[in-house]
Amino acid sequence: MKISKVLFSAALIAAPLAYAQYDDHAGHAAHGVQGGAAAVSLSEGEIRKIDTDNLKLTVRHGPLLNLNMPGMTMVFAVKDSGMLEGLEQGSRIHFLAERIDGIYTIVRIEKQM
């Protein structure tokens, strides 16, 4: 009988904690998080070179938190040619890069004014 009371008490204590954890995760879609991944903010960078023929940008950038990468200068593929419009060497940008099929690819880009 004593064991039943202890288990019942433990269940009463654990239930609100389990619900709080469940409820916290249930609201992620409303906060810009899907699939358990953290919301991703845009990184900052400066275009060093534009390769329109091969759809590539060389970018000097700060940390890319979503890729766990420190700041450096590197070459990125771009998702499509339209992303290169209005860009020039020296342009300051905000961008989002992802690793797609093993290639670091810019999937979103905004020119800073």
mmCIF file of C-alpha atoms in Angstrom:
data_model
loop_
_atom_site.group_PDB
_atom_site.id
_atom_site.type_symbol
_atom_site.label_atom_id
_atom_site.label_comp_id
_atom_site.label_asym_id
_atom_site.label_seq_id
_atom_site.Cartn_x
_atom_site.Cartn_y
_atom_site.Cartn_z
ATOM 1 C CA MET A 1 0.000 0.000 0.000
ATOM 2 C CA LYS A 2 2.866 2.370 0.855
ATOM 3 C CA ILE A 3 4.457 1.781 -2.563
ATOM 4 C CA SER A 4 1.173 2.630 -4.302
ATOM 5 C CA LYS A 5 0.980 5.954 -2.447
ATOM 6 C CA VAL A 6 4.578 6.769 -3.379
ATOM 7 C CA LEU A 7 3.987 5.937 -7.056
ATOM 8 C CA PHE A 8 0.740 7.922 -7.070
ATOM 9 C CA SER A 9 2.499 10.918 -5.485
ATOM 10 C CA ALA A 10 5.339 10.690 -8.021
ATOM 11 C CA ALA A 11 2.815 10.589 -10.866
ATOM 12 C CA LEU A 12 1.073 13.686 -9.508
ATOM 13 C CA ILE A 13 4.369 15.537 -9.380
ATOM 14 C CA ALA A 14 5.581 14.359 -12.807
ATOM 15 C CA ALA A 15 2.339 14.962 -14.729
ATOM 16 C CA PRO A 16 2.484 18.792 -14.716
ATOM 17 C CA LEU A 17 6.160 18.702 -15.686
ATOM 18 C CA ALA A 18 5.470 16.356 -18.589
ATOM 19 C CA TYR A 19 2.547 18.501 -19.713
ATOM 20 C CA ALA A 20 4.646 21.678 -19.502
ATOM 21 C CA GLN A 21 7.322 20.060 -21.651
ATOM 22 C CA TYR A 22 4.720 18.847 -24.152
ATOM 23 C CA ASP A 23 2.994 22.233 -24.232
ATOM 24 C CA ASP A 24 6.302 24.040 -24.746
ATOM 25 C CA HIS A 25 7.078 21.966 -27.825
ATOM 26 C CA ALA A 26 3.536 22.096 -29.179
ATOM 27 C CA GLY A 27 3.725 25.854 -29.697
ATOM 28 C CA HIS A 28 6.920 25.917 -31.761
ATOM 29 C CA ALA A 29 5.156 26.374 -35.085
ATOM 30 C CA ALA A 30 3.561 29.555 -33.760
ATOM 31 C CA HIS A 31 7.014 30.875 -32.848
ATOM 32 C CA GLY A 32 8.702 30.162 -36.191
ATOM 33 C CA VAL A 33 10.157 26.810 -35.192
ATOM 34 C CA GLN A 34 9.310 23.658 -37.046
ATOM 35 C CA GLY A 35 10.511 20.123 -36.690
ATOM 36 C CA GLY A 36 12.196 20.910 -33.365
ATOM 37 C CA ALA A 37 14.849 23.122 -34.967
ATOM 38 C CA ALA A 38 15.621 26.543 -33.575
ATOM 39 C CA ALA A 39 14.425 29.620 -35.442
ATOM 40 C CA VAL A 40 17.146 30.729 -37.814
ATOM 41 C CA SER A 41 18.149 34.346 -38.186
ATOM 42 C CA LEU A 42 19.940 35.783 -41.185
ATOM 43 C CA SER A 43 23.706 36.141 -41.119
ATOM 44 C CA GLU A 44 25.636 39.213 -42.227
ATOM 45 C CA GLY A 45 28.239 39.290 -44.934
ATOM 46 C CA GLU A 46 30.020 41.221 -47.653
ATOM 47 C CA ILE A 47 30.218 40.023 -51.240
ATOM 48 C CA ARG A 48 33.818 39.661 -52.341
ATOM 49 C CA LYS A 49 33.240 38.070 -55.762
ATOM 50 C CA ILE A 50 30.290 37.205 -58.024
ATOM 51 C CA ASP A 51 30.506 34.263 -60.430
ATOM 52 C CA THR A 52 27.340 34.579 -62.526
ATOM 53 C CA ASP A 53 28.327 31.761 -64.913
ATOM 54 C CA ASN A 54 28.526 29.208 -62.103
ATOM 55 C CA LEU A 55 25.908 30.773 -59.764
ATOM 56 C CA LYS A 56 28.396 31.320 -56.943
ATOM 57 C CA LEU A 57 29.163 34.090 -54.483
ATOM 58 C CA THR A 58 32.311 34.535 -52.453
ATOM 59 C CA VAL A 59 31.209 36.056 -49.155
ATOM 60 C CA ARG A 60 33.123 37.311 -46.141
ATOM 61 C CA HIS A 61 30.667 36.515 -43.362
ATOM 62 C CA GLY A 62 30.178 36.467 -39.639
ATOM 63 C CA PRO A 63 29.179 33.323 -37.737
ATOM 64 C CA LEU A 64 26.585 31.095 -39.396
ATOM 65 C CA LEU A 65 24.794 29.832 -36.312
ATOM 66 C CA ASN A 66 22.512 27.395 -38.136
ATOM 67 C CA LEU A 67 25.588 25.690 -39.644
ATOM 68 C CA ASN A 68 27.711 25.971 -36.484
ATOM 69 C CA MET A 69 30.351 27.800 -38.533
ATOM 70 C CA PRO A 70 32.613 30.679 -37.462
ATOM 71 C CA GLY A 71 33.077 33.802 -39.541
ATOM 72 C CA MET A 72 35.324 33.456 -42.599
ATOM 73 C CA THR A 73 35.449 34.064 -46.337
ATOM 74 C CA MET A 74 34.095 31.252 -48.493
ATOM 75 C CA VAL A 75 32.313 30.412 -51.733
ATOM 76 C CA PHE A 76 28.595 29.633 -51.694
ATOM 77 C CA ALA A 77 26.340 28.348 -54.425
ATOM 78 C CA VAL A 78 23.124 30.320 -54.876
ATOM 79 C CA LYS A 79 19.747 28.686 -55.231
ATOM 80 C CA ASP A 80 18.870 30.482 -58.479
ATOM 81 C CA SER A 81 20.231 33.170 -60.821
ATOM 82 C CA GLY A 82 17.613 35.724 -59.762
ATOM 83 C CA MET A 83 19.321 35.951 -56.374
ATOM 84 C CA LEU A 84 22.308 37.639 -58.016
ATOM 85 C CA GLU A 85 20.301 40.542 -59.446
ATOM 86 C CA GLY A 86 21.229 43.912 -57.970
ATOM 87 C CA LEU A 87 24.307 42.557 -56.200
ATOM 88 C CA GLU A 88 27.838 43.800 -56.785
ATOM 89 C CA GLN A 89 31.239 43.286 -55.280
ATOM 90 C CA GLY A 90 31.336 45.020 -51.905
ATOM 91 C CA SER A 91 27.559 44.775 -51.313
ATOM 92 C CA ARG A 92 26.621 44.173 -47.682
ATOM 93 C CA ILE A 93 24.051 41.407 -47.348
ATOM 94 C CA HIS A 94 21.914 39.474 -44.908
ATOM 95 C CA PHE A 95 21.611 35.853 -45.962
ATOM 96 C CA LEU A 96 20.672 32.341 -44.997
ATOM 97 C CA ALA A 97 22.843 29.455 -46.116
ATOM 98 C CA GLU A 98 22.088 25.764 -45.835
ATOM 99 C CA ARG A 99 24.028 22.654 -46.679
ATOM 100 C CA ILE A 100 22.181 21.047 -49.593
ATOM 101 C CA ASP A 101 23.557 17.769 -50.951
ATOM 102 C CA GLY A 102 26.901 18.608 -49.342
ATOM 103 C CA ILE A 103 27.127 22.073 -50.937
ATOM 104 C CA TYR A 104 26.859 25.280 -48.907
ATOM 105 C CA THR A 105 24.067 27.139 -50.682
ATOM 106 C CA ILE A 106 22.544 30.567 -50.104
ATOM 107 C CA VAL A 107 18.786 30.041 -50.027
ATOM 108 C CA ARG A 108 17.785 33.581 -49.034
ATOM 109 C CA ILE A 109 19.564 36.880 -49.572
ATOM 110 C CA GLU A 110 18.759 40.522 -48.855
ATOM 111 C CA LYS A 111 20.928 43.459 -49.841
ATOM 112 C CA GLN A 112 21.539 45.877 -46.965
ATOM 113 C CA MET A 113 20.881 49.506 -47.690
#
